Coordinates of C-alpha atoms in Angstrom, one line a residue:
M1 CA 9.9 -16.4 76.1
T2 CA 8.4 -15.7 72.7
F3 CA 5.7 -13.4 73.9
F4 CA 8.2 -11.2 75.7
L5 CA 10.5 -10.7 72.8
S6 CA 7.6 -9.7 70.6
L7 CA 6.6 -7.0 72.9
N8 CA 10.1 -5.9 73.5
A9 CA 10.8 -5.5 69.7
I10 CA 7.6 -3.9 69.1
A11 CA 8.0 -1.4 71.9
Q12 CA 11.5 -0.7 70.5
I13 CA 9.7 0.2 67.0
S14 CA 7.1 2.2 68.6
S15 CA 9.7 4.2 70.6
D16 CA 11.9 4.9 67.8
S17 CA 8.8 6.1 65.7
S18 CA 7.6 8.4 68.7
R19 CA 11.2 10.1 68.8
L20 CA 11.3 10.6 65.1
Y21 CA 7.7 12.1 64.8
R22 CA 8.4 14.1 67.9
Q23 CA 11.3 15.8 66.5
A24 CA 9.3 16.5 63.3
I25 CA 6.6 18.5 65.1
L26 CA 8.9 20.3 67.7
Q27 CA 11.6 21.1 65.1
P28 CA 10.5 20.8 61.8
A29 CA 13.1 20.6 59.0
H30 CA 11.0 19.6 55.9
P31 CA 7.5 20.6 54.5
Q32 CA 6.0 17.3 55.2
D33 CA 7.3 17.0 58.9
L34 CA 4.2 18.6 60.6
P35 CA 1.6 16.6 58.2
S36 CA 3.5 13.4 59.1
G37 CA 3.7 14.3 62.8
I38 CA -0.1 14.9 62.9
H39 CA -0.7 11.7 61.0
Y40 CA 1.3 9.6 63.2
Y41 CA 0.1 11.1 66.8
T42 CA -3.4 11.0 65.8
R43 CA -3.4 7.2 65.4
K44 CA -1.1 7.0 68.6
K45 CA -3.5 9.0 70.7
E46 CA -6.5 6.5 69.6
I47 CA -4.3 3.5 70.4
D48 CA -3.2 4.8 73.8
L49 CA -7.0 5.5 74.6
E50 CA -7.9 2.2 73.8
L51 CA -5.1 0.9 76.2
N52 CA -6.3 3.3 78.8
D53 CA -3.1 4.8 78.7
T54 CA -4.3 8.4 79.6
L55 CA -0.9 10.0 80.4
N56 CA 0.6 9.1 76.9
A57 CA -2.8 10.1 75.1
I58 CA -2.4 13.7 77.2
Y59 CA 1.2 14.1 75.8
D60 CA -0.1 12.9 72.3
L61 CA -2.6 15.6 72.3
R62 CA 0.1 18.2 73.4
L63 CA 2.2 17.4 70.4
L64 CA -1.0 17.5 68.1
S65 CA -1.8 20.9 69.3
I66 CA 1.5 22.3 68.8
A67 CA 1.7 21.0 65.2
E68 CA -1.8 22.4 64.2
F69 CA -0.8 25.7 65.7
K70 CA 2.3 25.8 63.6
I71 CA 0.4 25.0 60.5
G72 CA -2.3 27.7 61.4
N73 CA -5.0 25.5 62.3
N74 CA -6.1 27.1 65.2
F75 CA -9.4 25.5 66.0
S76 CA -8.1 22.1 65.7
S77 CA -5.0 23.0 67.9
E78 CA -7.5 24.6 70.4
N79 CA -9.7 21.2 70.4
H80 CA -6.7 19.1 71.1
V81 CA -5.8 21.4 74.2
V82 CA -9.5 21.0 75.5
E83 CA -9.6 17.4 74.9
A84 CA -6.2 16.9 77.0
I85 CA -7.5 19.4 79.7
N86 CA -10.7 17.1 80.0
L87 CA -8.6 13.9 80.2
I88 CA -6.6 15.5 83.0
E89 CA -9.8 16.5 85.0
S90 CA -11.2 12.9 84.6
M91 CA -8.0 11.5 86.5
S92 CA -7.8 11.2 90.4
S93 CA -4.2 12.1 90.2
K94 CA -4.7 15.3 88.3
D95 CA -3.0 17.5 90.9
T96 CA 0.3 15.7 90.0
L97 CA 0.0 16.6 86.4
I98 CA 1.4 20.2 86.8
N99 CA 3.8 20.3 84.2
S100 CA 1.0 19.2 81.7
R101 CA -1.6 21.4 82.6
V102 CA 0.8 24.4 82.7
G103 CA 2.0 23.4 79.2
L104 CA -1.6 23.1 77.6
Y105 CA -2.7 26.4 79.2
N106 CA 0.1 28.3 77.9
Q107 CA -0.7 26.7 74.5
L108 CA -4.2 27.9 74.9
G109 CA -3.2 31.3 75.6
R110 CA -1.0 31.3 72.3
I111 CA -3.7 30.2 70.4
Y112 CA -5.9 32.8 71.7
R113 CA -3.4 35.4 71.0
T114 CA -3.2 34.5 67.3
S115 CA -6.6 34.3 66.9
N116 CA -7.2 37.8 68.0
N117 CA -8.7 37.0 71.2
P118 CA -6.5 39.1 73.7
K119 CA -9.1 38.8 76.5
E120 CA -9.3 35.2 76.5
A121 CA -5.5 34.8 76.0
I122 CA -4.7 36.6 79.0
K123 CA -7.1 35.0 81.3
T124 CA -5.6 31.7 80.1
F125 CA -2.0 32.7 80.7
D126 CA -3.4 33.7 84.3
K127 CA -4.6 30.2 84.8
A128 CA -1.3 28.6 83.9
L129 CA 0.5 31.1 86.1
A130 CA -1.7 30.0 89.2
I131 CA -0.4 26.5 89.1
A132 CA 3.2 27.1 87.6
N133 CA 5.8 25.9 90.2
K134 CA 9.0 26.4 88.2
L135 CA 10.6 29.6 87.5
K136 CA 11.5 28.8 83.8
D137 CA 7.6 28.1 83.3
S138 CA 6.7 31.5 84.8
V139 CA 9.0 33.4 82.7
V140 CA 7.6 32.0 79.4
I141 CA 4.0 32.6 80.6
L142 CA 4.8 36.0 81.7
N143 CA 6.6 36.8 78.5
N144 CA 3.8 35.7 76.5
K145 CA 1.2 37.6 78.6
A146 CA 3.5 40.9 78.2
N147 CA 3.5 40.3 74.3
I148 CA -0.1 40.6 74.4
Y149 CA -0.1 43.9 76.1
K150 CA 2.7 45.0 73.5
D151 CA 0.0 43.9 70.8
L152 CA -2.5 46.3 72.5
H153 CA 0.1 48.9 72.7
D154 CA -0.2 49.0 76.3
Y155 CA 3.5 49.2 77.0
K156 CA 3.3 50.3 80.6
S157 CA 1.5 46.9 81.7
A158 CA 4.0 45.2 79.6
L159 CA 6.9 47.2 81.3
T160 CA 5.6 46.2 84.7
I161 CA 5.9 42.5 83.8
H162 CA 9.2 42.7 82.0
S163 CA 10.8 44.5 84.7
F164 CA 9.8 42.0 87.2
L165 CA 11.5 39.2 85.2
F166 CA 14.7 41.2 84.6
A167 CA 14.8 41.6 88.2
K168 CA 14.8 37.8 88.5
R169 CA 17.2 37.0 85.8
L170 CA 20.1 36.0 88.1
E171 CA 17.8 33.2 89.1
L172 CA 17.4 31.9 85.7
K173 CA 20.5 30.5 85.2
D174 CA 19.8 30.3 81.5
D175 CA 21.4 32.6 79.3
N176 CA 18.8 32.1 76.3
Q177 CA 15.9 33.0 79.1
I178 CA 18.2 35.9 80.1
G179 CA 18.5 37.2 76.8
L180 CA 14.7 36.7 76.0
V181 CA 13.8 39.1 79.3
A182 CA 16.4 41.7 78.6
D183 CA 15.4 42.0 74.8
N184 CA 11.7 42.2 75.7
L185 CA 12.4 44.7 78.3
G186 CA 14.7 47.0 76.3
H187 CA 11.8 46.8 73.5
V188 CA 9.2 48.1 75.8
Q189 CA 11.5 50.6 77.4
S190 CA 12.7 52.1 73.9
K191 CA 8.7 52.3 72.9
L192 CA 8.2 54.5 76.2
N193 CA 11.5 56.5 75.3
L194 CA 13.1 55.5 78.5
P195 CA 16.9 55.6 78.4
E196 CA 17.7 52.3 79.6
G197 CA 16.0 50.7 76.4
L198 CA 19.0 50.8 74.1
P199 CA 21.7 49.6 76.6
N200 CA 19.4 46.6 77.2
L201 CA 18.6 45.9 73.7
K202 CA 22.4 45.8 73.2
Y203 CA 23.2 43.5 76.3
A204 CA 20.6 41.0 75.2
L205 CA 22.0 41.2 71.5
Q206 CA 25.6 40.3 72.9
L207 CA 24.4 37.8 75.1
R208 CA 22.7 35.9 72.1
K209 CA 25.7 36.5 69.9
K210 CA 28.0 34.6 72.6
N211 CA 25.5 31.8 73.0
H212 CA 24.8 31.4 69.1
D213 CA 21.2 31.9 69.6
F214 CA 20.0 32.7 66.1
I215 CA 16.4 32.7 66.9
G216 CA 17.0 35.2 69.9
L217 CA 19.3 37.3 67.7
H218 CA 16.6 37.4 64.9
A219 CA 14.3 39.1 67.4
S220 CA 17.2 41.2 69.0
N221 CA 18.2 42.9 65.4
T222 CA 14.4 43.2 64.6
H223 CA 13.8 45.2 67.9
L224 CA 16.9 47.1 67.3
A225 CA 15.6 48.0 63.8
E226 CA 12.5 49.3 65.2
Y227 CA 14.5 51.3 67.7
Y228 CA 16.3 53.1 65.1
L229 CA 13.5 53.5 62.7
D230 CA 11.4 55.1 65.6
R231 CA 14.3 57.7 65.9
K232 CA 14.5 58.4 62.2
D233 CA 17.9 56.7 62.0
T234 CA 17.2 54.7 58.8
V235 CA 20.7 53.9 58.0
K236 CA 21.2 51.9 61.2
A237 CA 17.7 50.5 61.1
V238 CA 18.3 49.2 57.7
A239 CA 21.5 47.5 58.8
Y240 CA 20.0 45.6 61.5
A241 CA 16.7 44.7 59.4
K242 CA 19.0 43.1 56.9
E243 CA 20.9 41.1 59.7
A244 CA 17.6 39.8 60.7
L245 CA 16.8 38.8 57.2
A246 CA 20.1 37.1 57.1
L247 CA 19.4 35.2 60.1
S248 CA 16.2 34.1 58.7
D249 CA 17.9 32.1 56.2
K250 CA 20.2 30.4 58.8
I251 CA 16.9 29.5 60.9
N252 CA 15.3 28.2 57.6
S253 CA 11.9 29.7 58.7
S254 CA 9.7 31.4 56.1
S255 CA 7.8 33.0 58.9
F256 CA 11.1 34.7 60.4
K257 CA 11.7 35.6 56.7
L258 CA 8.3 37.3 56.3
D259 CA 8.8 39.1 59.6
A260 CA 12.1 40.4 58.5
I261 CA 11.0 41.6 55.0
S262 CA 7.8 43.3 56.8
T263 CA 10.3 45.6 58.8
L264 CA 12.5 46.5 55.8
M265 CA 9.2 47.5 54.0
N266 CA 8.4 49.7 57.0
M267 CA 11.4 51.8 56.3
D268 CA 10.9 52.2 52.4
K269 CA 9.5 55.8 51.7
N270 CA 7.5 54.8 48.9
P271 CA 4.1 55.3 50.0
L272 CA 2.8 52.5 47.3
I273 CA 5.0 50.0 49.6
H274 CA 3.2 51.3 52.6
E275 CA -0.2 51.0 50.9
Y276 CA 0.7 47.4 50.0
K277 CA 1.7 46.3 53.3
K278 CA -1.5 48.2 55.0
L279 CA -3.7 46.1 52.4
T280 CA -2.0 42.8 53.1
D281 CA -2.2 43.3 56.9
S282 CA -5.7 44.1 56.5
I283 CA -6.4 40.9 54.3
A284 CA -4.4 38.8 56.7
N285 CA -6.8 40.0 59.7
A286 CA -9.7 39.5 57.5
K287 CA -8.7 36.0 56.9
Q288 CA -8.2 35.1 60.5
V289 CA -11.6 36.3 61.2
A290 CA -12.9 34.0 58.3
E291 CA -10.8 31.4 59.7
N292 CA -12.3 31.4 63.1
K293 CA -15.9 31.7 61.7
N294 CA -15.4 28.7 59.3
A295 CA -13.3 26.7 61.6
F296 CA -16.1 24.3 62.5
L297 CA -16.3 23.1 58.9
K298 CA -12.7 22.9 58.5
Y299 CA -12.6 20.9 61.7
N300 CA -14.9 18.2 60.0
V301 CA -13.0 18.3 56.9
A302 CA -9.8 17.8 58.6
E303 CA -11.3 14.9 60.5
E304 CA -12.1 13.1 57.6
Q305 CA -8.5 13.5 56.5
K306 CA -7.2 12.1 59.9
K307 CA -9.3 9.2 59.7
T308 CA -7.8 8.5 56.1
Q309 CA -4.4 9.1 57.6
A310 CA -5.0 7.0 60.8
S311 CA -5.9 4.2 58.5
I312 CA -2.6 4.4 56.7
L313 CA -0.8 4.7 59.8
L314 CA -2.6 1.6 61.2
Q315 CA -1.5 -0.2 58.1
E316 CA 2.2 1.0 58.6
I317 CA 1.8 -0.1 62.3
E318 CA 0.8 -3.4 61.2
S319 CA 3.6 -3.9 58.6
R320 CA 6.0 -3.1 61.2
K321 CA 4.4 -5.5 63.6
R322 CA 4.7 -8.0 60.8
L323 CA 8.4 -7.1 60.4
A324 CA 9.0 -7.5 64.3
Y325 CA 7.4 -11.1 64.4
Q326 CA 9.5 -12.0 61.2
S327 CA 12.6 -10.8 62.6
L328 CA 11.6 -12.7 65.8
A329 CA 10.8 -16.0 64.3
L330 CA 14.3 -15.5 62.4
I331 CA 16.3 -15.2 65.7
I332 CA 14.5 -18.2 67.1
F333 CA 15.0 -20.3 64.2
L334 CA 18.7 -19.3 64.4
I335 CA 18.8 -19.9 68.3
L336 CA 17.2 -23.6 67.6
I337 CA 20.0 -24.4 64.9
G338 CA 22.6 -23.1 67.2
S339 CA 21.3 -25.2 70.2
Y340 CA 21.0 -28.2 67.8
F341 CA 24.6 -28.0 66.8
I342 CA 25.8 -27.2 70.3
Y343 CA 23.8 -30.3 71.6
R344 CA 25.1 -32.4 68.8
N345 CA 28.8 -31.7 69.7
R346 CA 28.1 -32.1 73.3
Y347 CA 26.6 -35.6 72.6
R348 CA 29.4 -36.5 70.5
K349 CA 31.9 -35.3 72.8
A350 CA 30.2 -37.3 75.5
K351 CA 30.2 -40.5 73.5
I352 CA 33.9 -40.1 72.6
E353 CA 34.7 -39.8 76.1
E354 CA 32.7 -42.8 77.0
I355 CA 34.4 -44.7 74.4
Y356 CA 37.7 -44.0 75.9
K357 CA 36.6 -44.7 79.4
T358 CA 35.5 -48.0 78.2
E359 CA 38.8 -48.8 76.5
T360 CA 40.7 -47.6 79.5
R361 CA 38.4 -49.8 81.8
I362 CA 38.7 -53.1 79.6
A363 CA 42.6 -52.6 79.3
K364 CA 42.7 -52.3 82.9
K365 CA 40.5 -55.5 83.5
V366 CA 42.8 -57.5 80.9
H367 CA 45.9 -56.5 82.7
D368 CA 44.7 -57.0 86.2
E369 CA 42.8 -60.3 85.6
V370 CA 43.5 -62.2 82.4
A371 CA 47.1 -61.3 82.3
N372 CA 47.8 -61.7 85.6
D373 CA 46.1 -65.2 85.6
M374 CA 47.8 -66.2 82.5
Y375 CA 51.3 -65.7 84.3
K376 CA 50.2 -67.6 87.5
V377 CA 49.3 -70.6 85.2
M378 CA 52.5 -70.3 83.1
T379 CA 54.6 -70.2 86.3
S380 CA 52.7 -73.3 87.5
L381 CA 53.2 -75.3 84.4
E382 CA 56.8 -74.3 84.4
N383 CA 57.4 -76.3 87.5
N384 CA 55.9 -79.5 85.7
L385 CA 58.8 -81.2 84.1
D386 CA 56.6 -83.8 82.1
L387 CA 54.9 -80.7 80.3
D388 CA 55.5 -80.3 76.4
N389 CA 57.4 -77.0 75.8
T390 CA 55.3 -76.3 73.0
I391 CA 52.3 -75.7 75.2
L392 CA 54.4 -73.2 77.4
D393 CA 55.4 -71.3 74.3
E394 CA 51.7 -71.0 73.0
M395 CA 50.9 -69.8 76.8
E396 CA 53.6 -67.4 76.4
K397 CA 52.1 -65.9 73.2
I398 CA 48.8 -65.7 74.7
Y399 CA 50.1 -63.7 77.6
T400 CA 52.1 -61.3 75.3
K401 CA 49.1 -60.5 73.3
T402 CA 46.8 -59.8 76.6
R403 CA 49.7 -57.4 77.9
D404 CA 50.0 -55.7 74.4
I405 CA 46.1 -55.0 74.3
S406 CA 46.5 -53.7 77.8
R407 CA 49.2 -51.3 76.8
E408 CA 47.4 -50.2 73.5
N409 CA 44.3 -49.3 75.5
S410 CA 45.5 -47.9 78.7
A411 CA 44.9 -44.3 80.2
I412 CA 46.9 -41.6 78.7
D413 CA 48.1 -38.9 81.2
L414 CA 47.4 -35.7 79.5
R415 CA 48.6 -33.5 82.0
K416 CA 52.1 -34.3 81.2
D417 CA 54.1 -33.2 78.0
F418 CA 51.9 -34.6 75.4
G419 CA 54.7 -34.0 72.6
L420 CA 57.0 -35.9 74.8
Q421 CA 54.7 -38.9 75.4
L422 CA 53.8 -39.3 71.7
N423 CA 57.4 -39.1 70.7
D424 CA 57.9 -41.9 73.6
L425 CA 55.1 -44.0 71.8
L426 CA 56.3 -43.6 68.4
L427 CA 60.0 -44.4 69.2
G428 CA 58.8 -47.4 71.4
Y429 CA 58.3 -49.4 67.8
K430 CA 61.9 -48.5 66.6
N431 CA 64.0 -51.6 66.7
N432 CA 66.9 -53.3 64.7
N433 CA 64.7 -54.0 62.0
V434 CA 62.5 -50.9 61.8
N435 CA 63.7 -47.2 61.8
V436 CA 61.1 -44.8 62.8
I437 CA 61.6 -40.9 62.1
T438 CA 59.4 -38.0 63.0
R439 CA 59.5 -34.3 61.9
N440 CA 58.2 -31.3 63.4
L441 CA 56.4 -33.1 66.4
S442 CA 58.1 -31.0 69.1
K443 CA 57.1 -27.6 67.1
M444 CA 53.4 -28.4 67.4
P445 CA 51.3 -26.1 69.6
W446 CA 50.0 -29.1 71.7
E447 CA 48.9 -26.9 74.6
N448 CA 46.5 -25.4 72.1
I449 CA 44.8 -28.9 71.1
S450 CA 41.8 -30.3 73.2
E451 CA 42.2 -33.4 75.3
L452 CA 39.6 -35.0 73.0
K453 CA 41.9 -34.6 69.8
K454 CA 45.0 -35.5 71.8
T455 CA 43.4 -38.7 72.6
A456 CA 42.3 -39.4 69.2
I457 CA 45.7 -38.6 67.6
Y458 CA 47.5 -40.8 70.4
R459 CA 45.1 -43.8 69.7
V460 CA 45.2 -43.5 65.9
L461 CA 49.1 -43.4 65.4
Q462 CA 49.2 -46.2 68.0
E463 CA 46.9 -48.2 65.8
L464 CA 48.8 -47.3 62.7
M465 CA 52.2 -48.2 64.4
T466 CA 50.6 -51.5 65.9
N467 CA 49.2 -52.5 62.4
M468 CA 52.8 -51.6 60.6
R469 CA 54.3 -53.9 63.3
K470 CA 51.8 -56.9 62.6
H471 CA 51.3 -56.7 59.1
S472 CA 53.6 -54.6 56.7
Q473 CA 57.1 -56.0 57.1
A474 CA 58.3 -52.5 56.9
T475 CA 61.9 -51.4 57.7
F476 CA 61.2 -47.5 57.7
V477 CA 58.5 -45.4 59.1
T478 CA 58.2 -41.5 58.6
L479 CA 55.7 -39.4 60.4
V480 CA 55.4 -35.7 59.4
F481 CA 53.5 -33.2 61.5
Q482 CA 52.2 -29.9 60.0
K483 CA 50.2 -27.0 61.3
E484 CA 47.5 -25.9 58.6
G485 CA 45.4 -22.9 59.8
S486 CA 43.2 -24.2 62.8
K487 CA 43.8 -27.7 61.8
M488 CA 46.8 -30.4 62.3
H489 CA 47.9 -32.5 59.1
I490 CA 49.7 -35.5 60.0
I491 CA 51.0 -37.6 57.4
Y492 CA 52.2 -41.4 58.1
R493 CA 54.3 -43.4 55.5
D494 CA 56.1 -46.8 55.6
N495 CA 57.8 -48.9 52.9
G496 CA 56.1 -52.3 53.9
V497 CA 54.3 -54.7 51.8
G498 CA 51.0 -52.6 51.6
C499 CA 47.6 -53.6 52.0
D500 CA 44.3 -54.1 50.2
L501 CA 42.2 -51.0 50.9
F502 CA 38.9 -52.9 50.8
K503 CA 40.2 -54.9 54.0
K504 CA 42.2 -52.3 55.8
N505 CA 43.5 -55.0 58.1
G506 CA 41.3 -53.4 61.1
L507 CA 42.0 -49.6 60.4
Q508 CA 38.2 -48.9 60.2
H509 CA 38.3 -48.0 64.1
T510 CA 40.8 -45.1 63.2
E511 CA 38.5 -43.6 60.5
S512 CA 35.3 -43.6 63.2
R513 CA 37.8 -41.8 65.7
I514 CA 39.0 -39.1 63.5
A515 CA 35.4 -38.6 61.8
S516 CA 33.8 -38.1 65.4
L517 CA 36.0 -35.1 65.6
N518 CA 35.0 -33.5 62.4
G519 CA 38.6 -34.8 60.9
T520 CA 39.5 -37.0 58.0
I521 CA 41.9 -39.8 57.4
K522 CA 42.7 -41.1 53.9
F523 CA 44.7 -44.1 53.0
E524 CA 46.8 -44.9 50.0
S525 CA 48.3 -48.3 49.5
K526 CA 49.2 -51.0 46.9
Q527 CA 50.3 -54.5 47.8
G528 CA 53.9 -54.7 47.7
D529 CA 54.1 -50.7 47.3
G530 CA 54.1 -49.4 51.1
F531 CA 51.2 -47.7 53.0
K532 CA 50.4 -44.4 53.4
A533 CA 47.9 -42.3 55.8
S534 CA 47.0 -38.6 55.8
I535 CA 45.2 -37.5 58.8
I536 CA 43.4 -33.8 59.1
I537 CA 42.1 -33.1 62.5

């Protein structure tokens, strides 16, 4: 049991961590999210490979590629994709991993596009299309492919793809994808001066507003700004560009904000601004070329960083394992303690029941055998006229004692009204010389008291009353019953001669009965000053 509980605890920790870091990669909200996600999934991939868990290792590599791509590390992103594809190719069930292969080829195409390698990008997107078996996947891939044609200003090729996708829009059943298709089609049509361009751009804008698609709205406003800028309507162009800038704040993305600012700069008539933008674009392109040339060196540096990060991650995992083991040990300890108390209570209950059964059995034996035999002897002796009456009196006393012992230890029928039974018991000690008064006995919730406690209360009060009759010479006895929370408080008091508490006149047995049920009984008495017993059970 310990082994399986440990695995479950560790698996839960791992699952929670994976969800957290997956979210950090797919929807980063803070600057440290992507590095943390890379840190985590780098080590997780190594662990999955050590466990021969190839499927999870492939998924780890896909997330690593996405994260590296988002921070602009195209070389590392590409390497993760290639490693994942090689793992798929090594599997006998590779044909069943269509979704993974489609996703990896699409990611590789995006990498080639941002690396200014449109030819390889198109080839890779075509590989993804060849195996894609879901319309939504095909829409994403074809849209990415059409974007490359737009980058190359080959608007006719882009139009062919977007027109095909727009014709399929009713099959998509996804307003976000329909908005994407309509917006891109309208953008290409506007570049070709086709009259359908503006209606499609506005249709996409309204659809995205309806669905609160902020990222889609950013694209729609940017394309509408370009549309009006191309037609020299600067007022409307600026309005849409400013709306795109406002949306970039809602999206909380610096890249979206940079695109919006770049669009606004295109509308400024200051030649210095246009020169500045031209230079920054040129520098960015040169930087990309340099990045591609020095990618191998950067990759080696990144690998060293990943090793350090992997070591930190391993320490984190080990720390969480220790925490899981400690938590498990605490749970087991608590279970053992709880089991001990349950066992102890059951054992104590069994012993109490056994004592009660023994008392009942002895009482029956005394009644059936000893008392009956005594009665027969007394009857025989009564017919002997020469027998001394003193002997008969002594025999009658012995018979009375055996009968009392039998009654005091006879079985109690707990199925009847216990309050009524207890009242009958107590009033049975009432006579011309002794007055017995009870208070609140009938108000007690006897139906909520366990049979063991009822038996103990009955026997203890019986012993107190018997002790009173034999030794106290009392003329007045009171018994008060009180409910105190989950406990019952019974106060016995008589006006007898009292007793020496060190001797207790045989009342030790009452203490053991009450203590066995986690209760308490206290005696108060002075010789010549009555007797009091306080029972809490």
